[in-house]
XYZ file of C-alpha atoms in Angstrom:
205
model
C -11.651 -1.808 21.269
C -11.203 -3.847 18.114
C -8.736 -4.591 15.334
C -9.854 -5.228 11.765
C -7.808 -7.598 9.620
C -8.042 -7.341 5.833
C -6.517 -10.469 4.322
C -7.052 -12.873 1.442
C -7.394 -16.539 2.328
C -4.397 -18.036 0.524
C -5.170 -21.730 0.225
C -2.507 -24.443 0.505
C -1.332 -26.230 -2.616
C 1.267 -28.863 -3.420
C 4.028 -26.280 -3.627
C 3.333 -24.229 -0.535
C 1.429 -24.258 2.726
C 0.797 -20.648 3.807
C 1.575 -20.049 7.462
C -1.029 -17.440 8.382
C -4.236 -17.032 6.403
C -5.519 -20.646 6.580
C -5.204 -20.441 10.355
C -7.117 -17.175 10.430
C -9.810 -18.614 8.168
C -10.334 -21.482 10.630
C -10.999 -19.110 13.536
C -14.520 -18.758 14.869
C -16.154 -16.159 17.082
C -14.634 -16.386 20.538
C -11.366 -17.973 19.384
C -8.172 -16.265 20.469
C -5.507 -14.681 18.262
C -2.201 -13.665 19.809
C -0.698 -10.322 18.805
C 2.837 -9.494 19.826
C 3.201 -6.575 22.254
C 5.718 -4.662 20.138
C 4.943 -3.024 16.815
C 7.767 -2.858 14.283
C 8.379 -1.265 10.912
C 9.002 2.063 9.210
C 5.868 2.321 7.104
C 4.268 5.291 8.829
C 3.110 8.848 8.184
C 6.083 10.317 10.043
C 7.697 11.760 6.873
C 4.548 13.752 5.995
C 5.321 17.045 7.687
C 3.826 19.604 5.280
C 0.058 19.731 6.001
C -0.630 20.866 2.412
C 1.412 18.283 0.530
C -0.234 15.784 -1.808
C -0.228 12.302 -0.271
C -0.770 9.443 -2.712
C -1.423 5.834 -1.702
C -0.958 3.138 -4.347
C -1.888 -0.455 -3.499
C -2.742 -3.785 -5.029
C -5.508 -5.831 -3.416
C -5.360 -6.009 0.359
C -2.290 -3.783 0.241
C -4.700 -0.922 0.852
C -5.150 -2.084 4.462
C -2.405 0.096 6.017
C -3.333 2.915 3.667
C -6.903 2.971 4.946
C -5.609 3.545 8.468
C -3.216 6.257 7.269
C -5.942 8.002 5.283
C -8.189 8.005 8.323
C -5.409 9.540 10.393
C -4.676 12.267 7.840
C -8.345 13.209 7.572
C -8.748 13.154 11.344
C -5.825 15.566 11.693
C -7.274 17.899 9.041
C -4.615 17.435 6.374
C -5.133 20.247 3.890
C -3.482 18.775 0.812
C -4.918 16.276 -1.618
C -5.155 12.701 -0.342
C -5.551 10.065 -3.045
C -5.952 6.306 -2.816
C -5.503 4.237 -5.977
C -6.138 0.501 -5.693
C -5.420 -2.085 -8.363
C -7.541 -5.247 -8.336
C -8.559 -7.954 -10.797
C -12.303 -7.297 -10.561
C -14.249 -4.453 -8.952
C -16.010 -7.016 -6.753
C -12.622 -7.586 -5.082
C -12.771 -4.118 -3.528
C -13.939 -4.366 0.083
C -14.144 -0.676 1.007
C -15.847 0.978 -1.957
C -18.763 2.333 0.091
C -16.412 3.687 2.753
C -14.336 5.510 0.145
C -17.495 7.002 -1.368
C -18.601 8.311 2.029
C -15.185 9.838 2.656
C -15.184 11.552 -0.743
C -18.604 13.040 0.007
C -17.368 14.417 3.337
C -13.851 15.530 2.417
C -13.367 17.442 -0.854
C -9.592 16.859 -0.747
C -9.965 13.055 -0.744
C -10.212 10.915 -3.877
C -10.335 7.171 -4.474
C -9.609 5.497 -7.821
C -10.038 1.802 -8.638
C -7.991 0.237 -11.433
C -9.282 -3.229 -12.408
C -7.239 -5.477 -14.657
C -9.853 -8.116 -15.526
C -13.183 -6.316 -15.330
C -15.374 -7.019 -18.384
C -15.975 -3.895 -20.413
C -13.196 -1.897 -18.725
C -9.637 -1.333 -19.968
C -6.818 -3.129 -18.172
C -4.768 -0.643 -16.159
C -1.800 -1.442 -13.950
C -0.664 1.048 -11.337
C 2.772 1.443 -12.894
C 1.152 2.288 -16.232
C -1.148 4.777 -14.511
C 1.929 6.573 -13.191
C 4.032 6.290 -16.368
C 1.258 7.641 -18.616
C 0.956 10.849 -16.592
C -2.699 10.123 -15.779
C -2.007 10.121 -12.044
C -0.196 13.455 -12.243
C -3.176 15.000 -14.026
C -5.379 14.255 -11.008
C -3.099 15.998 -8.501
C -2.842 19.745 -7.840
C 0.969 19.555 -7.742
C 1.103 17.264 -10.806
C 3.204 14.654 -8.956
C 5.884 17.203 -8.105
C 8.445 15.569 -5.751
C 8.802 18.844 -3.860
C 5.182 18.669 -2.724
C 4.227 14.975 -2.869
C 4.640 11.810 -0.819
C 3.844 8.425 -2.401
C 3.140 5.293 -0.347
C 3.287 1.849 -1.994
C 1.979 -1.454 -0.686
C 1.323 -4.706 -2.506
C 2.754 -6.742 -5.342
C 6.567 -6.349 -5.631
C 6.297 -6.083 -9.416
C 4.049 -3.061 -8.993
C 6.448 -1.454 -6.522
C 9.581 -2.316 -8.544
C 12.312 -1.752 -5.993
C 15.842 -1.396 -7.397
C 18.986 -3.279 -6.493
C 21.480 -0.955 -4.869
C 25.190 -0.756 -5.663
C 26.383 1.847 -3.215
C 24.078 4.784 -3.787
C 23.275 3.810 -7.390
C 19.933 2.080 -8.009
C 19.432 -0.468 -10.782
C 15.762 -0.893 -11.626
C 14.016 -3.978 -13.042
C 13.852 -4.326 -16.827
C 10.110 -3.709 -16.604
C 10.038 -0.826 -14.121
C 7.472 -0.597 -11.390
C 6.113 2.555 -9.801
C 9.374 3.326 -7.985
C 11.323 3.458 -11.244
C 8.860 5.863 -12.828
C 8.858 8.080 -9.754
C 12.658 8.066 -9.598
C 12.706 9.319 -13.177
C 10.504 12.208 -12.052
C 13.003 13.204 -9.358
C 11.527 11.389 -6.370
C 13.805 9.998 -3.649
C 13.360 6.470 -2.328
C 12.992 6.433 1.440
C 15.333 3.827 2.888
C 17.526 3.435 5.901
C 19.966 6.328 5.932
C 18.034 8.297 3.309
C 14.887 10.316 3.981
C 12.789 10.267 0.852
C 9.291 10.884 -0.462
C 8.613 7.384 -1.867
C 7.720 4.945 0.899
C 7.022 1.219 0.589
C 5.861 -1.658 2.735
C 8.215 -4.637 2.938
C 5.757 -7.291 4.105
C 5.599 -9.409 0.897
């Protein structure tokens, strides 16, 4: 009956006039928004076949929007493995779904939500890629981030994701690796066209 949009109002400046969010911000109750009839994309839960695998969602800011829908679907279907959502934001006040995550954790013992602020007074700065590289994420998972039993979904800042350039089947990662580089070093496979993997990323940026 309804669709919820989770977006940041990106304001125009001299260098760029955003095409979407200023228009959405100008909408009022009763105004119309057109949605195309055909959905597109590969960022779905289709690769998660094992009902006891660990499923990890890593996002920056509003990148958690598709993850929230996926988490709801996994819980609705009774997924038996650990489901974890880790969201990186500047300040904790930037998190829009904290209360919802708390309610889900109280209802589902296999669900966990972690917030990583980078500019919260009195809290250490933690980036998602550092959280993975340090081994702290693995310590929170039953399978210790084992690629045989884990799917990782990534949505948000491209620097956090850190996709490689491909030369044939050989990936070349950024000098400062993102999450994908650290996962590749652990034996994970990047899911891309022609290759079924266990690291999945959204390409909207």
